[in-house]
CSV table of C-alpha atoms and ligand atoms in Angstrom, one decimal:
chain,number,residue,atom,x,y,z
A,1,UNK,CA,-21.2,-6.2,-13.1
A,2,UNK,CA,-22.1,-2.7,-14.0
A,3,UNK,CA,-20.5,0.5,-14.0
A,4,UNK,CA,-21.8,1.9,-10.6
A,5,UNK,CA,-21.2,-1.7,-8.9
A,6,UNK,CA,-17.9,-1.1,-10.2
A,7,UNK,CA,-17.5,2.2,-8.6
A,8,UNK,CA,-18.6,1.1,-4.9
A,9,UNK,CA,-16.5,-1.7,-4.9
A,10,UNK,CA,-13.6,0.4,-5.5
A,11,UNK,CA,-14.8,3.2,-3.1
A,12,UNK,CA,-14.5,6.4,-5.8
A,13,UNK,CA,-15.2,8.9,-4.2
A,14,UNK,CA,-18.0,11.3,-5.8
A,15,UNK,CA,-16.1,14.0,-7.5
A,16,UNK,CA,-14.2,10.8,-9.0
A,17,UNK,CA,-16.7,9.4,-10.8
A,18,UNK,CA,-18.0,11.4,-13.6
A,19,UNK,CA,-14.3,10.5,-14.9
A,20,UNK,CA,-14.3,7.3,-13.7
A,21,UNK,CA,-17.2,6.7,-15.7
A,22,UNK,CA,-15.6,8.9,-18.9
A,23,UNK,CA,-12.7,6.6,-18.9
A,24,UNK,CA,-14.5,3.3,-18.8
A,25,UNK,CA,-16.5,4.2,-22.3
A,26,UNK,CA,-13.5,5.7,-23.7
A,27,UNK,CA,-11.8,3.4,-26.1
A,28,UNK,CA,-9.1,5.3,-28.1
A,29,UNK,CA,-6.1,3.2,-26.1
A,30,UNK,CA,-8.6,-0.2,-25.8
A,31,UNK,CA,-5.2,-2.1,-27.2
A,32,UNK,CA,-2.8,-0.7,-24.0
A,33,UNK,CA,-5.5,-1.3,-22.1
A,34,UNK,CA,-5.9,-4.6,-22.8
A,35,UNK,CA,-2.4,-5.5,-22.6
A,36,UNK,CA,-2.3,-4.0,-19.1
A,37,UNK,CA,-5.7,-6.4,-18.6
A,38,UNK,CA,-3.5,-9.5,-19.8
A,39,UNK,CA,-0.5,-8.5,-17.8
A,40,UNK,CA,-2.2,-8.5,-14.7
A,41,UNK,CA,-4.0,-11.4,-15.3
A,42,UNK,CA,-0.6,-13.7,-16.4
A,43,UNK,CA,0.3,-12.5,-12.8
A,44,UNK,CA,-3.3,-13.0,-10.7
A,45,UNK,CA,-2.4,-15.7,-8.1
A,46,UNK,CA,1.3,-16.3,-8.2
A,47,UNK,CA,2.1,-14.2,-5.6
A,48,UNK,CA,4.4,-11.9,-7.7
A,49,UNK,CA,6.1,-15.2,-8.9
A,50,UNK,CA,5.3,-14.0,-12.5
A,51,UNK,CA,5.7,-10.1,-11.8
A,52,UNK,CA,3.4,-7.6,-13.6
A,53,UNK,CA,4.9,-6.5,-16.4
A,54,UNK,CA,4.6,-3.0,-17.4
A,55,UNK,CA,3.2,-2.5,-21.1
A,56,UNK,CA,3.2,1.2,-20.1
A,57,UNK,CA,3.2,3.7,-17.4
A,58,UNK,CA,0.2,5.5,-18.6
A,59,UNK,CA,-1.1,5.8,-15.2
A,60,UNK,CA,-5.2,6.5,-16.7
A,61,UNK,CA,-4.4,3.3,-18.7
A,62,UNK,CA,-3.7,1.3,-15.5
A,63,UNK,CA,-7.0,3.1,-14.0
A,64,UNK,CA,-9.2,1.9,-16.9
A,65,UNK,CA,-7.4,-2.1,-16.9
A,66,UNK,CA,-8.1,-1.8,-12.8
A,67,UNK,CA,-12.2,-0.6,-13.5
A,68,UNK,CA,-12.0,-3.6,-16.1
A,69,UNK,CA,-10.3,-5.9,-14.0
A,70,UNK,CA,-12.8,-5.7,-10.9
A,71,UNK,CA,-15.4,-8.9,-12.1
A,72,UNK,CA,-12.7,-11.2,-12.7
A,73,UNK,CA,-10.3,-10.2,-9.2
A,74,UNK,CA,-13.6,-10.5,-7.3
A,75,UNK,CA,-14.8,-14.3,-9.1
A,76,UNK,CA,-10.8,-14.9,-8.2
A,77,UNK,CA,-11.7,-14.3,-4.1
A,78,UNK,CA,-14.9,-15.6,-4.2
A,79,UNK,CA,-12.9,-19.1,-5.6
A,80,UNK,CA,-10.7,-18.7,-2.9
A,81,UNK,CA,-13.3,-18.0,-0.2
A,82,UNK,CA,-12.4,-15.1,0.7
A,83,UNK,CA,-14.7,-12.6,2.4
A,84,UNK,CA,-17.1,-10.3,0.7
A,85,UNK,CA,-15.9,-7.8,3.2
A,86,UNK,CA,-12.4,-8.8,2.4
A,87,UNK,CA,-13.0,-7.9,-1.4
A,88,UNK,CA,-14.2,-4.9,-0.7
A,89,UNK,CA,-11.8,-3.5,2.0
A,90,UNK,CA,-9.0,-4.4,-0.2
A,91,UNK,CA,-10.2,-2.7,-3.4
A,92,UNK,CA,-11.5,0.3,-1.4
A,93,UNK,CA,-7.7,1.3,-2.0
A,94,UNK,CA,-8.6,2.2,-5.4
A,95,UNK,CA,-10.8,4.9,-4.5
A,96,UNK,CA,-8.5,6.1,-1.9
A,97,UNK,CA,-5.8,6.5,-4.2
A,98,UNK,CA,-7.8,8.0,-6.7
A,99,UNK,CA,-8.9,11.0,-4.6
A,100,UNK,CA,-5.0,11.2,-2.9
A,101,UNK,CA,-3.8,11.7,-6.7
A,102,UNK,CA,-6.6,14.8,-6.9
A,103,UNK,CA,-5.6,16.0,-3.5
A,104,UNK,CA,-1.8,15.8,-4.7
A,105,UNK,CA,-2.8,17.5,-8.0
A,106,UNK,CA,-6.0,18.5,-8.3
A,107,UNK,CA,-6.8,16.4,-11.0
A,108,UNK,CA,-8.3,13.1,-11.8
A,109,UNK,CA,-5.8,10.6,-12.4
A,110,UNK,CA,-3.9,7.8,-10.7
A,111,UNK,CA,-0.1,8.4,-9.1
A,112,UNK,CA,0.1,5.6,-7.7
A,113,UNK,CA,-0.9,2.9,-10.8
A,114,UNK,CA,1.9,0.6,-10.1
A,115,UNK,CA,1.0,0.2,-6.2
A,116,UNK,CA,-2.7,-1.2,-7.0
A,117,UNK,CA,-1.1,-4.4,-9.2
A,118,UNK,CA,0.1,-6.0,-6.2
A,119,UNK,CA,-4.3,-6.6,-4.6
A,120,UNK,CA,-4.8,-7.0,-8.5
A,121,UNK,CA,-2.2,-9.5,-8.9
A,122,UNK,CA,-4.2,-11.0,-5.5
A,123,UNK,CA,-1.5,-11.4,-3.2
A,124,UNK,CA,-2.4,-8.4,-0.9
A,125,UNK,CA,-5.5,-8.5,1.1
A,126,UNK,CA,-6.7,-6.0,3.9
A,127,UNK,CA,-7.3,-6.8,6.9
A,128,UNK,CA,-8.8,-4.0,9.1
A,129,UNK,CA,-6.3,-1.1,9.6
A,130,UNK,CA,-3.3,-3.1,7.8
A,131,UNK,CA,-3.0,-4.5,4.3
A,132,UNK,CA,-0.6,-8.0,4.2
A,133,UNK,CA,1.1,-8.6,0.7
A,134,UNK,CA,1.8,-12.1,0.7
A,135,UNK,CA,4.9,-13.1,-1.5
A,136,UNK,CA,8.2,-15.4,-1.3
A,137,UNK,CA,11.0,-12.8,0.6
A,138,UNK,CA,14.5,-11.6,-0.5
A,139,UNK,CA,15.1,-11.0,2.7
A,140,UNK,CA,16.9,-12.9,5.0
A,141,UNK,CA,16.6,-13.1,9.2
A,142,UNK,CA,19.0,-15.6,10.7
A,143,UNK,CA,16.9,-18.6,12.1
A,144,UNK,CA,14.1,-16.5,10.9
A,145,UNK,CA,13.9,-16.1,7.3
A,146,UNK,CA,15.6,-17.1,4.3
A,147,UNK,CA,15.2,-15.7,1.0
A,148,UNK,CA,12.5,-17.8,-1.1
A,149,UNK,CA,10.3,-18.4,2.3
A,150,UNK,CA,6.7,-17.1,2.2
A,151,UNK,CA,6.2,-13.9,4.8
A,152,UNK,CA,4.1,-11.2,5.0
A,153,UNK,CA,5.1,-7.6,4.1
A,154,UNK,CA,3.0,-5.2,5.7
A,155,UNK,CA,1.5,-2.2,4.7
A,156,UNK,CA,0.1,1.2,6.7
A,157,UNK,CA,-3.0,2.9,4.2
A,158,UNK,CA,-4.2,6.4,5.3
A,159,UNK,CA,-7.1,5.4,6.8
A,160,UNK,CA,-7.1,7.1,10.2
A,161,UNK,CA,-5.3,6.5,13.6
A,162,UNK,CA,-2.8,3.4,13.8
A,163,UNK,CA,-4.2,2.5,17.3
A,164,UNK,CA,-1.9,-0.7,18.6
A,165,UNK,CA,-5.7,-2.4,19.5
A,166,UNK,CA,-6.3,-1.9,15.3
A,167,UNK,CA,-3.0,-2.9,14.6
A,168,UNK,CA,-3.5,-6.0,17.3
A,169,UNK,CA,-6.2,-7.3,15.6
A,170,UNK,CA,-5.0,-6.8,12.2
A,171,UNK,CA,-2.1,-8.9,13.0
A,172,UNK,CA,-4.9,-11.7,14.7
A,173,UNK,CA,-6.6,-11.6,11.7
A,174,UNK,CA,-3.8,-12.1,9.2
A,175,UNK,CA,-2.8,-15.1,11.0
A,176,UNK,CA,-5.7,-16.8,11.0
A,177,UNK,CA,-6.7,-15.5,7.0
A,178,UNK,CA,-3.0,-16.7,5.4
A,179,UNK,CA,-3.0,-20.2,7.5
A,180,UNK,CA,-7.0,-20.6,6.0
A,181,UNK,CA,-6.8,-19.3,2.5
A,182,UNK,CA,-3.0,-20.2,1.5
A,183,UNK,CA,-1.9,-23.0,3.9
A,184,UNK,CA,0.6,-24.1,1.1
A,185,UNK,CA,2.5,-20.8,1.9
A,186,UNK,CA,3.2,-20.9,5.3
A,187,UNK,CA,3.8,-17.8,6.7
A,188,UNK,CA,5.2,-17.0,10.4
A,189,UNK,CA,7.1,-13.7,9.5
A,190,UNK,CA,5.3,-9.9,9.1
A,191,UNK,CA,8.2,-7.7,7.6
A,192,UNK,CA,7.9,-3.7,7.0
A,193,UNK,CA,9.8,-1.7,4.6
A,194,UNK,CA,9.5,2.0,5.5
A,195,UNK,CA,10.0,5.8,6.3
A,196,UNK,CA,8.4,5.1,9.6
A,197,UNK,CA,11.6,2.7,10.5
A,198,UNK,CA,14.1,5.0,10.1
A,199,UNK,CA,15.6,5.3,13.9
A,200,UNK,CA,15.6,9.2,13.4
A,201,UNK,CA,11.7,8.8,13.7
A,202,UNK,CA,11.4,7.1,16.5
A,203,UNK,CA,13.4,9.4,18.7
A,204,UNK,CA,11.3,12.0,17.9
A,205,UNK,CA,7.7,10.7,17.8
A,206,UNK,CA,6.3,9.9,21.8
A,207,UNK,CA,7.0,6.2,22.7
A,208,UNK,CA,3.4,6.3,23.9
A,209,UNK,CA,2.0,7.6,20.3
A,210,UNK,CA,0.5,5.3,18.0
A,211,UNK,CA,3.3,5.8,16.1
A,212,UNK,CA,5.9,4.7,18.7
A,213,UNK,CA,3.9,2.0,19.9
A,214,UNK,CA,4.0,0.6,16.1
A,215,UNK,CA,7.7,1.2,15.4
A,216,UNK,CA,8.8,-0.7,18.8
A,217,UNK,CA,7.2,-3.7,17.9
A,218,UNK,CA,9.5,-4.4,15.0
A,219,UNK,CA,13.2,-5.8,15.4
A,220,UNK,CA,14.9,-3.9,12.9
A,221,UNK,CA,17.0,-5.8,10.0
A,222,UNK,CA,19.4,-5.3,6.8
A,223,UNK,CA,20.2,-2.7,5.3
A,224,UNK,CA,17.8,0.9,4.8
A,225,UNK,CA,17.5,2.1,1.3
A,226,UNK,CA,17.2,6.4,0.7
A,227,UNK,CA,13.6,7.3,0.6
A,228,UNK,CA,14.4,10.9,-0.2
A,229,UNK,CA,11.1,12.1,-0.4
A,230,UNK,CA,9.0,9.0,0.7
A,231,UNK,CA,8.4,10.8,4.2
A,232,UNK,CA,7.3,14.1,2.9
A,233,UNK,CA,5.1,12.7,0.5
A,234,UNK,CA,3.3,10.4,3.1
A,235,UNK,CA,2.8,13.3,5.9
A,236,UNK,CA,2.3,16.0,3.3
A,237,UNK,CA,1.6,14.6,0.2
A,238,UNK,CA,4.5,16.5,-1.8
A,239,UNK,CA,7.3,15.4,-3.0
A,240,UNK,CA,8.7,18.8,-3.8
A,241,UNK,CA,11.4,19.5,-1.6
A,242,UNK,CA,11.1,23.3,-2.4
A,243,UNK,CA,8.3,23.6,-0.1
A,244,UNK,CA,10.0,22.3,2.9
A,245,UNK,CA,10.7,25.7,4.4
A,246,UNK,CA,7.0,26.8,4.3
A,247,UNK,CA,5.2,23.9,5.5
A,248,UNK,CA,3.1,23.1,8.8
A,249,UNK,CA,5.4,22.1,11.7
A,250,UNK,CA,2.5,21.6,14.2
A,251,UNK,CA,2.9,18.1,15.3
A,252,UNK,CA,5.8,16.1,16.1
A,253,UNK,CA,5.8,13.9,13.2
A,254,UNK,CA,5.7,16.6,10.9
A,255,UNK,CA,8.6,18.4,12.7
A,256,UNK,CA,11.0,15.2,12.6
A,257,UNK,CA,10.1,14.7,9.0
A,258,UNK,CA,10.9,18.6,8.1
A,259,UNK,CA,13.9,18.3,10.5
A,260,UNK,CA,15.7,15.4,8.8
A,261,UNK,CA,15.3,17.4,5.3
A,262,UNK,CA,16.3,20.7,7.6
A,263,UNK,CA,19.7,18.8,7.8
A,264,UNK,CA,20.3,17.9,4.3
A,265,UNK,CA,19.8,13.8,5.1
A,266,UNK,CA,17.6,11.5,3.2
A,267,UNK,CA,15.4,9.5,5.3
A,268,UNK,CA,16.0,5.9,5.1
A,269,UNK,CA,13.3,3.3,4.1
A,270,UNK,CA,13.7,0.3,6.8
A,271,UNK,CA,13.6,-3.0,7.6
A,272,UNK,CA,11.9,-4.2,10.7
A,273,UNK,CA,10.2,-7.8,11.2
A,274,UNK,CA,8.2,-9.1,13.8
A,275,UNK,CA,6.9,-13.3,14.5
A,276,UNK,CA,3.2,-13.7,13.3
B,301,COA,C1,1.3,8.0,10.0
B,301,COA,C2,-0.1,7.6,10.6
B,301,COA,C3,-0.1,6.1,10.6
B,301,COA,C4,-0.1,8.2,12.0
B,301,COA,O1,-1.2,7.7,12.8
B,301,COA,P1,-1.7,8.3,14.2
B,301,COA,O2,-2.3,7.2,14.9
B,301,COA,O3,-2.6,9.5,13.9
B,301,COA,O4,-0.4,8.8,14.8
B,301,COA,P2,-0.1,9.2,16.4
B,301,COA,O5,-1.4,9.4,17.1
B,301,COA,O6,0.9,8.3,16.9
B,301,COA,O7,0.6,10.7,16.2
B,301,COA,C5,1.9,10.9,16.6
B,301,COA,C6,2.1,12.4,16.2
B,301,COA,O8,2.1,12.5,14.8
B,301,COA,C7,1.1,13.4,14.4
B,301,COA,N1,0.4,13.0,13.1
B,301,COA,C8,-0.1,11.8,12.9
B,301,COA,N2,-0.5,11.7,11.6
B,301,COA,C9,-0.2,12.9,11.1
B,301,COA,C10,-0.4,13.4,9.8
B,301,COA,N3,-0.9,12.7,8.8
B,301,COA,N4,0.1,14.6,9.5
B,301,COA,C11,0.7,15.4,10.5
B,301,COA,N5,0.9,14.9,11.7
B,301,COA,C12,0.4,13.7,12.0
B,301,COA,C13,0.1,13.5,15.5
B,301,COA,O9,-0.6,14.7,15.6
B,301,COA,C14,1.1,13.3,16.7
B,301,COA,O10,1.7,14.6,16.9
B,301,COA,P3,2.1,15.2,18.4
B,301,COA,O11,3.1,14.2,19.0
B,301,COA,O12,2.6,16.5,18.1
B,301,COA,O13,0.8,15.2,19.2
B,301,COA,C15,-1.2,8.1,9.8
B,301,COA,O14,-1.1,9.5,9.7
B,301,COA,C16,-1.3,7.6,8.4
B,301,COA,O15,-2.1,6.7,8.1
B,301,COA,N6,-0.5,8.1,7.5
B,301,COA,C17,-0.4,7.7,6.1
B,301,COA,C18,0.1,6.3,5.8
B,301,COA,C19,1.6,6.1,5.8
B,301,COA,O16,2.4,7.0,6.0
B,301,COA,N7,1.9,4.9,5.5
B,301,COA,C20,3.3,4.5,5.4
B,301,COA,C21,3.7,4.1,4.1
B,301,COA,S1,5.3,3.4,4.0
């Protein structure tokens, strides 16, 4: 597969790919890259059962094992039958990140390297508007889940409006794409771990926003971990809490998340779950 297959696979974006491409011929750090290859592969297709280790957090290495990687994760769907379209929906996250790291800091480069090894590792898939990582919980729902049983976790990309019809068929689709592709790991759970299930959002976003509609149709569960920045960073891409006082409070989300910071709190990172 060559370079430029590579690159539309992975949806980089133009002003990504004159580095995209500089990064693939460079070879100077070929041996980190390599282990980063191997690390990924040891994990392809256990579902985080072998976790991917970490040989460095060099996020352009990561970058250059992930342009490497792209041939052998797509032969590893096309074994599995998954999709063409499924392939490329779920690697398009590559690009996206890509071009969020430049908007975050106006350079080429990868912030969020670690994210990308769980559709490497092939256990997350996306499935119109949602992405499903599927993986044996820690969680535990009485008469719903135990830890060790297969569920779903679900994830929210920035890829436009969350409207509940997208969302509704996301959650159609992963039923019917887990119980085909991995009927050995039954899932009947979807959980969610995040900013948007802290309860301070949801009193402050309109129960008829898309927003509301997808926070009300989790039952929240266990216990929140701080997020400190995790809000900010998703509606304003910062995490630099000295900006807070100077930016954009136009819209209601972007009010609550300025107004939980405005009182000193961190905002929590939540459980909720919902039945498949
Ligand atoms: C958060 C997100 C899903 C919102 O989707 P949406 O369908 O546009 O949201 P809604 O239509 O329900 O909007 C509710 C309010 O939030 C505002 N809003 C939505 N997205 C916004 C954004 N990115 N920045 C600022 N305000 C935003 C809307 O303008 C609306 O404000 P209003 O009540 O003043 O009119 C979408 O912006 C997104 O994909 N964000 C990034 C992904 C993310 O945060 N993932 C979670 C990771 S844990």
């Amino acid at each position: 597969m060559d370079l430029d297959d590579r690159l539309d696979l992975l949806a980089i974006d133009q002003a990504d790919r004159a580095d995209c491409a500089a990064l693939f011929a460079r070879s100077g750090d070929d041996a980190l890259v390599a282990e980063v290859v191997a690390s990924i592969t040891r994990s392809m297709g256990s579902f985080n059962e072998i976790p991917v280790g970490e040989p460095t957090q060099e996020p352009l290495v990561w970058l250059a094992a992930y342009l490497r990687l792209v041939p052998a994760l797509v032969e590893w769907h096309r074994e599995h039958g998954i999709a063409e379209a499924v392939t490329r929906d779920t690697l398009a996250d590559v690009g996206r990140h890509v071009a969020i790291s430049r908007r975050v800091t106006g350079e080429f480069g990868l912030q969020t390297w670690r994210w990308l090894g769980h559709h490497y590792s092939a256990r997350l898939f996306a499935l119109g508007r949602l992405q499903f990582a599927l993986q044996r919980t820690s969680r535990s729902v009485p008469g719903m889940l135990a830890p060790g049983d297969w569920a779903l976790e679900a994830h929210i990309p920035e890829s436009g409006p969350l409207l509940p019809a997208l969302v509704d068929e996301s959650l159609n689709r992963a039923r019917a794409f887990f119980a085909v592709h991995f009927p050995d790991r039954p899932v009947t759970v979807v959980t969610c771990n995040s900013w948007m299930l802290d309860p301070f959002l949801a009193d402050r976003v309109a129960a008829t926003s898309n927003v509301g509609a997808f926070i009300r149709r989790f039952t929240p569960f266990g216990e929140s971990s701080d997020g400190h920045t995790d809000a900010l960073y998703f509606v304003f891409r910062t995490r630099d809490l000295d900006r807070v006082p100077t930016l954009p409070r136009d819209t209601s989300l972007q009010r609550a998340v300025l107004e939980r910071l405005d009182r000193g709190e961190s905002w929590q990172i939540a459980w909720g779950y919902l039945r498949l």
